[in-house]
Short mmCIF file of C-alpha atoms in Angstrom, two decimals:
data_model
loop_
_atom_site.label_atom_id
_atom_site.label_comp_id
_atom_site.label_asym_id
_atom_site.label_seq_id
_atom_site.Cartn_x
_atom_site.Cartn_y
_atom_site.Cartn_z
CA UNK A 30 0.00 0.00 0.00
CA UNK A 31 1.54 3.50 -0.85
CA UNK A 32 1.18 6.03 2.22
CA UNK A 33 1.47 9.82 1.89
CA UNK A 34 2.39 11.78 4.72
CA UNK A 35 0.09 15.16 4.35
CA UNK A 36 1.40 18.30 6.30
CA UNK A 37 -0.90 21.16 6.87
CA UNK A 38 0.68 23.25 8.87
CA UNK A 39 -1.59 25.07 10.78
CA UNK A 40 -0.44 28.52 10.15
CA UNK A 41 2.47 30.59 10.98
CA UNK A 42 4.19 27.39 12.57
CA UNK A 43 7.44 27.62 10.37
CA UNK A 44 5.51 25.65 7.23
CA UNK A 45 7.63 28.19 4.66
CA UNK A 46 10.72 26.79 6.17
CA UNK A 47 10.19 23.15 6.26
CA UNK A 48 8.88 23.03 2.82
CA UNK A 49 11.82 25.11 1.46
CA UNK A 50 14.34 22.66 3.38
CA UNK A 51 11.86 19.54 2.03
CA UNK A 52 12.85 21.09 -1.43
CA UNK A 53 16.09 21.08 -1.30
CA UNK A 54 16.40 17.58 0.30
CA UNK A 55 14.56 16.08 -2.50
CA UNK A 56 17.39 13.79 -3.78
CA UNK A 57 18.40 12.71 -0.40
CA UNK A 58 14.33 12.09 0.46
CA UNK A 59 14.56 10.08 -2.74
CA UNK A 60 17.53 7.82 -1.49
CA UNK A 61 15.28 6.82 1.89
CA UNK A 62 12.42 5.75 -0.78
CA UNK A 63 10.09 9.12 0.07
CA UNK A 64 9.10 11.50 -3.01
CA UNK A 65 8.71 15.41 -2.37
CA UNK A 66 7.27 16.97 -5.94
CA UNK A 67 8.75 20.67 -5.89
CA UNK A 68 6.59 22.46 -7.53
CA UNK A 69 7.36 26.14 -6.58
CA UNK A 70 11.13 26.73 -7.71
CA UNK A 71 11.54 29.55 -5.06
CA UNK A 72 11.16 26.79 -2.09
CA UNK A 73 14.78 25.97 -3.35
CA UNK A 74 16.02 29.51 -2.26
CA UNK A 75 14.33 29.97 0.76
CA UNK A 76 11.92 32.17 -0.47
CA UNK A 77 8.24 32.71 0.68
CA UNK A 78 6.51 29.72 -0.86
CA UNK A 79 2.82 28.07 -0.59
CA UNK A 80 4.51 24.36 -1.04
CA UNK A 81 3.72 21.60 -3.20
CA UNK A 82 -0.53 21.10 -2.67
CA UNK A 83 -1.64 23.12 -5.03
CA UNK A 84 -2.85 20.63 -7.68
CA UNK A 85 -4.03 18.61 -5.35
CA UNK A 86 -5.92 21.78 -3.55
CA UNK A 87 -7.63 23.07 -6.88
CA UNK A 88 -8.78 19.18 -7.72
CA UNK A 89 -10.24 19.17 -4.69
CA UNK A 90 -12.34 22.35 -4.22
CA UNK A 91 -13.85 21.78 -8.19
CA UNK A 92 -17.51 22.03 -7.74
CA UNK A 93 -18.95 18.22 -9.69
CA UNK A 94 -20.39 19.85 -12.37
CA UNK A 95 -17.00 21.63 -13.57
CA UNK A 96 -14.55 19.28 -12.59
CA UNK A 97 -12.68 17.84 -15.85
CA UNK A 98 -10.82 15.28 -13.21
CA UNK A 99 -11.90 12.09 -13.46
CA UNK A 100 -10.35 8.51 -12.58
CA UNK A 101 -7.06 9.22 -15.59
CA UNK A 102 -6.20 13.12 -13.90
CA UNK A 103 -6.55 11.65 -10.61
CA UNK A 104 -3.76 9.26 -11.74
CA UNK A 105 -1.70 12.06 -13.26
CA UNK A 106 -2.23 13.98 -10.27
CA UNK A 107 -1.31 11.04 -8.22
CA UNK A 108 2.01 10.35 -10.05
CA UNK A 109 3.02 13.70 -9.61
CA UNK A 110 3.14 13.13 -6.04
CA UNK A 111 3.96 9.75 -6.32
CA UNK A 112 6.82 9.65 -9.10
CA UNK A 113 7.08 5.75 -8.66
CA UNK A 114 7.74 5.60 -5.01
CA UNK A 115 5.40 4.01 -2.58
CA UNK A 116 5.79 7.30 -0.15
CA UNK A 117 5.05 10.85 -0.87
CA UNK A 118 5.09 13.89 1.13
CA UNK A 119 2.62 16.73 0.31
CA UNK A 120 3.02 19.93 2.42
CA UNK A 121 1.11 22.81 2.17
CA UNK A 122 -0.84 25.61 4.92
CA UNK A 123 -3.80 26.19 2.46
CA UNK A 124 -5.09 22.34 3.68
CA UNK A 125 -5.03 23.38 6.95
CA UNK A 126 -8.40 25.49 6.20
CA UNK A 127 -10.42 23.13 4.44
CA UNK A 128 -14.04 22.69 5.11
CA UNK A 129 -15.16 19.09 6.04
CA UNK A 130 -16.65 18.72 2.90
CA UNK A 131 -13.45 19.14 1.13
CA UNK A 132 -11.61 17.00 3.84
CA UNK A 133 -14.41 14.14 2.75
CA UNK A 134 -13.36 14.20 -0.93
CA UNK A 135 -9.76 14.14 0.05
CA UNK A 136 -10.57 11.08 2.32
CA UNK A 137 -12.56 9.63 -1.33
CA UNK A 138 -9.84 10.09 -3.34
CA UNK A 139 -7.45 8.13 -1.53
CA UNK A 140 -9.14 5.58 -0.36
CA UNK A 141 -10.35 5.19 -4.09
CA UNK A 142 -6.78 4.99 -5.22
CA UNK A 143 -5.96 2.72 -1.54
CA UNK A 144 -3.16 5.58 -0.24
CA UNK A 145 -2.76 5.22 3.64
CA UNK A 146 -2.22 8.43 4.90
CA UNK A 147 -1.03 10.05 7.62
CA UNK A 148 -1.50 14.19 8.75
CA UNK A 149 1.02 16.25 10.43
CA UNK A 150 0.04 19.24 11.96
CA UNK A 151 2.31 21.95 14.20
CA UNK A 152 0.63 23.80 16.65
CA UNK A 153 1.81 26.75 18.30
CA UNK A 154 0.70 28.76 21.83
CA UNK A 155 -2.21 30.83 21.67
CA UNK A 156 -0.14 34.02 22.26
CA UNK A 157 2.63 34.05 20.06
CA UNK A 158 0.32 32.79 17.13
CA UNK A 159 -2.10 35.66 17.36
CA UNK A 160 0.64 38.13 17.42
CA UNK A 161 2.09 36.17 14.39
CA UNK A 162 -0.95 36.38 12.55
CA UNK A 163 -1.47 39.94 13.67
CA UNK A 164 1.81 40.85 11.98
CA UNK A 165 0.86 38.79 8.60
CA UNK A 166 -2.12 40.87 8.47
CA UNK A 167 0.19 43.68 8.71
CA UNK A 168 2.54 42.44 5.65
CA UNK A 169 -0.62 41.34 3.36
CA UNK A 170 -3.26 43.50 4.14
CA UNK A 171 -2.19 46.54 4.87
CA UNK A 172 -3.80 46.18 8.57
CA UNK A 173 -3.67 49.51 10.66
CA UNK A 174 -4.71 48.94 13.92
CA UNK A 175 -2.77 47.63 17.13
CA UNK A 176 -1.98 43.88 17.96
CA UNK A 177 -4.73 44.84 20.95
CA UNK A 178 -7.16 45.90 18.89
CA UNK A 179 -7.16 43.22 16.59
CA UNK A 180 -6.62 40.49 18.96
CA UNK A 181 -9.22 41.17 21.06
CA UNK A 182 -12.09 40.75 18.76
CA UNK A 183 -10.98 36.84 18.49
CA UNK A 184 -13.45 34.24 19.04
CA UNK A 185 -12.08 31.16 17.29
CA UNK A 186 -8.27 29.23 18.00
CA UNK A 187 -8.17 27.82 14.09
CA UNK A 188 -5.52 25.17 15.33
CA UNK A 189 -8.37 23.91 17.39
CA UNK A 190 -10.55 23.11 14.68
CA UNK A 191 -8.31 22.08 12.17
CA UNK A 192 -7.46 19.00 14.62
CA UNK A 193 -11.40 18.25 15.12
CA UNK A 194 -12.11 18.18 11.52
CA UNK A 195 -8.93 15.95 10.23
CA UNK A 196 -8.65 13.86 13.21
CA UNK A 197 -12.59 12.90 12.29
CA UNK A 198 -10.95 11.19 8.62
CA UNK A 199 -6.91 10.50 9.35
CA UNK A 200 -4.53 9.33 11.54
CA UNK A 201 -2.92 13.05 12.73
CA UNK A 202 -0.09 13.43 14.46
CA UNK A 203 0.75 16.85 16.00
CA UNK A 204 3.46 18.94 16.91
CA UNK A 205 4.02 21.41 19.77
CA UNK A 206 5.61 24.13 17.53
CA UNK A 207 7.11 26.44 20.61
CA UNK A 208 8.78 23.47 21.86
CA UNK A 209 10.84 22.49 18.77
CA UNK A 210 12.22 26.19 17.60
CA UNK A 211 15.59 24.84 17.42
CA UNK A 212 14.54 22.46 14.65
CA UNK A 213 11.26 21.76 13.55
CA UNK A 214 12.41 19.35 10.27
CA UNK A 215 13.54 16.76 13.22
CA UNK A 216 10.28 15.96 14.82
CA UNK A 217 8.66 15.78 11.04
CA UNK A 218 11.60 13.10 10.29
CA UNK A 219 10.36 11.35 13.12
CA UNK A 220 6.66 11.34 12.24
CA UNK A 221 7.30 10.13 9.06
CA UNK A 222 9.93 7.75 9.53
CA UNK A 223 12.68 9.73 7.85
CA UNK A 224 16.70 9.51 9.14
CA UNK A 225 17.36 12.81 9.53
CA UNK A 226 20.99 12.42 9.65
CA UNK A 227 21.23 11.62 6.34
CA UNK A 228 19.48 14.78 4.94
CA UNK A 229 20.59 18.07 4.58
CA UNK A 230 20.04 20.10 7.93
CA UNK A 231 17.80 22.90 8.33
CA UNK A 232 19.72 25.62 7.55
CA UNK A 233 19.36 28.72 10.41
CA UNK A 234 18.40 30.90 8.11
CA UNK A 235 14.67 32.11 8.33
CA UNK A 236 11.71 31.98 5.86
CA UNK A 237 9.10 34.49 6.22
CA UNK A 238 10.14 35.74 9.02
CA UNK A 239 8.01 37.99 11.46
CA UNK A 240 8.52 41.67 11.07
CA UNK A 241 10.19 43.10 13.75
CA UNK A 242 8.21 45.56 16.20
CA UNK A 243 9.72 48.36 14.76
CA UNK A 244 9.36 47.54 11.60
CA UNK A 245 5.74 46.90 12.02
CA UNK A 246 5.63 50.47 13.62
CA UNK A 247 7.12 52.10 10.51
CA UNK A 248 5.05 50.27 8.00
CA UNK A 249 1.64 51.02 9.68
CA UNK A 250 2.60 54.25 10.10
CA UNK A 251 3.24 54.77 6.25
CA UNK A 252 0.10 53.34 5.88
CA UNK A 253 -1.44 55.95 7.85
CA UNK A 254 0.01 58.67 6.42
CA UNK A 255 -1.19 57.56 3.09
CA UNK A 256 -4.75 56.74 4.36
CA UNK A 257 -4.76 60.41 5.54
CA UNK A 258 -4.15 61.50 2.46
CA UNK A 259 -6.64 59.49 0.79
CA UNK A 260 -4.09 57.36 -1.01
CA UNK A 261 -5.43 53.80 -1.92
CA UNK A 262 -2.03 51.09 -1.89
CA UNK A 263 -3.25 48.25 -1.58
CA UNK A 264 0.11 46.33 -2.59
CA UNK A 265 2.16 48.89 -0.49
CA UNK A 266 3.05 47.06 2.77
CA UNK A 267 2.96 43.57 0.85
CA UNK A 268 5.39 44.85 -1.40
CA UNK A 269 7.76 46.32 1.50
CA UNK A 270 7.46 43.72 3.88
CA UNK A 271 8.45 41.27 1.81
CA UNK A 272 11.45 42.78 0.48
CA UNK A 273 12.52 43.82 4.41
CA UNK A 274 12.22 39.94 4.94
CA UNK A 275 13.99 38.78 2.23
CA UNK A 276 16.78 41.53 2.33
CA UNK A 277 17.15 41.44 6.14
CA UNK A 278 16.32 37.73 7.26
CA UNK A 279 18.40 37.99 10.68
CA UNK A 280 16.82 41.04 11.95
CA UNK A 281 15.25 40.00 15.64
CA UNK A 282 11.06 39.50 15.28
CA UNK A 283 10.72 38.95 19.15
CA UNK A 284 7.15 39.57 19.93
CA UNK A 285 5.63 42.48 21.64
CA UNK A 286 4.17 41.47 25.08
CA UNK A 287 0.21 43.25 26.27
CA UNK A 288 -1.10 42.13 29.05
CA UNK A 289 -4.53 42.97 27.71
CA UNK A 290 -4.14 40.41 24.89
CA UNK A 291 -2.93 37.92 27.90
CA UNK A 292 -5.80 38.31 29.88
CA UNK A 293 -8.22 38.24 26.89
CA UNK A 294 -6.89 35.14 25.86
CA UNK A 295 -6.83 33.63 29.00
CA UNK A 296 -10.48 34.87 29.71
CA UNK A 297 -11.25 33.74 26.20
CA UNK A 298 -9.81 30.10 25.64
CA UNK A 299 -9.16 28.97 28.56
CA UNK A 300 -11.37 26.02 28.91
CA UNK A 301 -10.47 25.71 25.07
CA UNK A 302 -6.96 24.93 25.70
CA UNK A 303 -7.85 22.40 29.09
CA UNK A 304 -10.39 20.77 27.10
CA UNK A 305 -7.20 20.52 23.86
CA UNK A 306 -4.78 19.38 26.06
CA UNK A 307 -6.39 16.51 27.89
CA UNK A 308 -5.72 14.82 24.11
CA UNK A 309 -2.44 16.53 23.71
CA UNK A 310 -1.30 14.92 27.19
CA UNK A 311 -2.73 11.78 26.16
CA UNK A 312 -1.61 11.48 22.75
CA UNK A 313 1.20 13.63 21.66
CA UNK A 314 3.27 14.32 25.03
CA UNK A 315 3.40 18.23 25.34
CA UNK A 316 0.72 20.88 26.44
CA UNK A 317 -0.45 24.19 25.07
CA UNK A 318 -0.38 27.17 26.68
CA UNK A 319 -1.30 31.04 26.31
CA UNK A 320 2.82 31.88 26.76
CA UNK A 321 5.76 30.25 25.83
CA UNK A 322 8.92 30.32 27.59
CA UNK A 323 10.44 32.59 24.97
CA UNK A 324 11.86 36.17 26.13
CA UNK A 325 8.86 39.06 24.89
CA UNK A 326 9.81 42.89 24.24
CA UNK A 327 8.00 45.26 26.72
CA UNK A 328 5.25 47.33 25.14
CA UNK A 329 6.78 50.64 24.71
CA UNK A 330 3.97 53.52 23.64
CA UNK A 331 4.73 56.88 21.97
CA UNK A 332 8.37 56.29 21.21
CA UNK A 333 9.44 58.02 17.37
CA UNK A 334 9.80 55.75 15.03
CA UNK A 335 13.51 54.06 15.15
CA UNK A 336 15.61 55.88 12.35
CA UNK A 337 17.30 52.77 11.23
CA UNK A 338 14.55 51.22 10.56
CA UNK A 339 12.76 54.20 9.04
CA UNK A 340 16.25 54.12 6.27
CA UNK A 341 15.85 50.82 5.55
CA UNK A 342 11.62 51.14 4.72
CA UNK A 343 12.70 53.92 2.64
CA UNK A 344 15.61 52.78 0.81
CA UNK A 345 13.28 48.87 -0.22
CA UNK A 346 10.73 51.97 -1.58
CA UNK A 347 13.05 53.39 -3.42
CA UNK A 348 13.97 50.35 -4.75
CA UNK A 349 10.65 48.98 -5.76
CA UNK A 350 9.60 52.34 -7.03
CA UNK A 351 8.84 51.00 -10.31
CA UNK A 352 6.13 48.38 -8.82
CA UNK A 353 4.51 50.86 -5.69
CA UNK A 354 1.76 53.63 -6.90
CA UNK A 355 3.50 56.90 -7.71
CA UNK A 356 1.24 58.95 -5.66
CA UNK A 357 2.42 56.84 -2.65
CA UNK A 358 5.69 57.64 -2.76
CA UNK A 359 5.18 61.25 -3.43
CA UNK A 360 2.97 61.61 -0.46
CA UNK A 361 5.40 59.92 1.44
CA UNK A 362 7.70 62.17 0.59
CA UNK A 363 5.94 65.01 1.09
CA UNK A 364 5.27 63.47 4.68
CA UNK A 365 8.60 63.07 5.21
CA UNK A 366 9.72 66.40 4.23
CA UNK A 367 7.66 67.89 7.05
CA UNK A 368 9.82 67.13 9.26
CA UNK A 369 14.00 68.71 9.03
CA UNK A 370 15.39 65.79 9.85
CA UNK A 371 13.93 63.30 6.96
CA UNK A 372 14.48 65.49 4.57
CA UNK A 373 17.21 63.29 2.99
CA UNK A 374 14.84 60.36 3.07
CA UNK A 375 12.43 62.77 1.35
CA UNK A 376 14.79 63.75 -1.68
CA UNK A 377 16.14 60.03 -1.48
CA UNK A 378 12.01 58.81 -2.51
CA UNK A 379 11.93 61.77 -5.12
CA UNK A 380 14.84 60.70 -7.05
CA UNK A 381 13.72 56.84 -6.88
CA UNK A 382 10.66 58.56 -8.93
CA UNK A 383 12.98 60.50 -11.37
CA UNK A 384 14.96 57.54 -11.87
CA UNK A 385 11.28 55.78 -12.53
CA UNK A 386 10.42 58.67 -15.20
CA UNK A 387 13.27 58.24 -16.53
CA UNK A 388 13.02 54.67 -17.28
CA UNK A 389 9.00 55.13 -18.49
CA UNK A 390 10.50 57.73 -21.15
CA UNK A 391 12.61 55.15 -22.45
CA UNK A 392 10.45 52.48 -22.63
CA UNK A 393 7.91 54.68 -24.59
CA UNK A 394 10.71 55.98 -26.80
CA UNK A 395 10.95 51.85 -27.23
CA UNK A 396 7.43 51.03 -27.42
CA UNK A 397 7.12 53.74 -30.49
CA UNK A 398 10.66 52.46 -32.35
CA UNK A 399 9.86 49.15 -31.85
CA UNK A 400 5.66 50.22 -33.04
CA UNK A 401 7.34 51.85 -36.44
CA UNK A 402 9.33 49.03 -37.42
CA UNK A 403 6.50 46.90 -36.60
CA UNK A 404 4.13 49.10 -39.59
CA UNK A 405 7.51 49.07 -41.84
CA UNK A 406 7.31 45.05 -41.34
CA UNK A 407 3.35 44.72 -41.90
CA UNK A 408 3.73 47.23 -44.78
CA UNK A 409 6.41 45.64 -46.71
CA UNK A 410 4.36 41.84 -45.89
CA UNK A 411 1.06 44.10 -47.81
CA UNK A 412 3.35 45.09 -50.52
CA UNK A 413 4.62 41.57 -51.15
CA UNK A 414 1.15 40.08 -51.13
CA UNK A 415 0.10 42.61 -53.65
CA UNK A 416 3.13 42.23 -55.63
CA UNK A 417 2.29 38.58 -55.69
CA UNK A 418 -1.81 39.06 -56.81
CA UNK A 419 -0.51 41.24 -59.60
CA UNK A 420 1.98 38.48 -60.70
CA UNK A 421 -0.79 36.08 -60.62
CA UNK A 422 -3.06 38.05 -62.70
CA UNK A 423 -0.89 38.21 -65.43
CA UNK A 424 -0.12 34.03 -65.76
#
């Protein structure tokens, strides 16, 4: 019987990592008679990455009616996974938030095709993985409110229910996140079976890494600047944070600690996390909690925004000038220039816009050379053509 080893995640438990050091250890997966299909070439560099279930995800969700899989792209899909091995490992977060109905038809398909499998699932503590989630919100949706503010309207621990509904179909196996910082691929080697010492380690470097506090100060501040000024950027702190991630992957993400968000929590989940835990205990050895054992940063309120930090937001701006909203950067800069001691960050976003003019005069002066020599091509083709009808009327 094949077996495939499904991880899910949950969210912001370090999946971006794993999947990027899965990648990479491909060949050496291969050699212990496992297959890991790479489907997203940036998992090999450490990049941001969704991992491998994608095809597997969209086959899923298709609604009967449209679906163009049947029993021959279920074996294609299969054998993408598969390759010819008897053990596959799919990884991705997106499974993590599947309905039940979806987690049926995944149950359906492999039992159809008689593939054991087997779930693996990190979970983290409650408090770190709101913050965590806070800050994501931060990177992808432009979020402008406070960690508090956001936190406290909670009602629902996701990890929770992603357990209830999987455990209802699979054999899951889960993983106490906070307790394995040092190396999560370890523990995953051990659920499935793997001899990690024969692998390439996890390298120390992070993947999608939390922004930092001040980071996260200067970003949402941007953001509210630009609001202010009626400025719509909707790829703005996407576009930043991921380039202050990628560019600065050792800069320290500790988390902010509130005692407001501690006591809502508390308040909040508590019988949650005693009702969790009595299977935890039972089954998988290790306890949640609302804190970890990890050192937090104090809350600090009203501080100006940490000038380092401020260069660095400002100089990945400047950079992507060419793909963030003109009038962004120009109202930043304007923003800026308020105040004597950003003026050089101020002229440093207006030249990043010269330099952007310039470029957008020589693409048009492109766009129009290479437009005339596309007419001199078409009318030389017309003239041929005609040349050619005349010919023909005179045989």
């Amino acid at each position: 019987m094949r077996e495939l080893f499904l991880h899910i995640g949950c969210p912001k438990t370090g999946s971006s990592a794993l999947q990027s050091w899965l990648a990479i250890n491909q060949s050496t997966l291969i050699d212990q008679g496992y297959h890991f299909a790479v489907t997203d070439g940036g998992a090999r560099h450490f990049r941001i990455n969704s991992g491998n279930a994608g095809v597997l995800d969209s086959h899923i969700r298709q609604n009967p009616e449209q679906a163009t899989s049947n029993k021959s792209s279920e074996l294609e899909i299969l054998e993408l996974y598969f390759s010819g091995f008897d053990k596959a490992i799919v990884s991705s977060e997106i499974l993590s938030g599947l309905r039940v109905e979806y987690i049926e038809k995944l149950k359906a398909l492999f039992d159809q095709h008689n593939i054991r499998v087997r779930v693996i699932a990190y979970v983290r503590n409650l408090y770190d993985f709101f913050y965590s989630a806070h800050v994501q919100h931060v990177k992808r949706t432009n979020r402008l409110i406070s960690f508090e503010e956001a936190t406290t309207e909670e009602r629902h621990f996701r990890h929770f229910q992603t357990y209830r509904n999987f455990s209802k179909y699979f054999d899951v196996t889960l993983i106490h996140y906070d307790s394995v910082l040092d190396n999560i691929a370890l523990p995953f080697c051990d659920a499935i079976g793997v001899d990690y010492s024969q692998l390439i380690p996890l390298p120390a470097q992070q993947v999608n890494r939390t922004l930092s506090p001040d980071e996260i100060e200067v970003v949402q501040c941007m953001g509210k600047w630009l609001a202010g000024m009626g400025i719509e950027v909707d790829d703005f702190s996407r576009i930043v944070s991921d380039d202050l991630v990628h560019k600065f992957p050792e800069t320290e993400s500790r988390a902010v600690y509130s005692d407001t968000v501690y006591q809502y929590l508390a308040k909040t989940f508590g019988e949650q996390i005693d009702a969790f835990n009595a299977i935890c205990e039972n089954q998988f050895d290790f306890k949640l909690s609302i804190l970890g054992n990890r050192a937090y940063q104090p809350q600090v309120e009203g501080q100006s925004l940490d000038r380092e930090t401020l260069e660095r937001v400002v100089d990945v701006i400047s950079e992507n000038s060419a793909r963030i909203d003109r009038k962004a950067i120009e109202g930043l800069a304007d923003k800026l220039s308020t105040w004597n001691e950003y003026q050089y960050l101020a002229a440093k976003l207006r030249k990043s816009l010269a330099w952007k003019n310039r470029v957008k005069q020589r693409f048009r002066k492109l766009k129009h050379r290479l437009y005339g020599l596309l007419l001199v091509a078409t009318d030389r083709k017309l003239l041929i053509l005609r040349l050619r009808e005349k010919m023909g009327a005179y045989r």
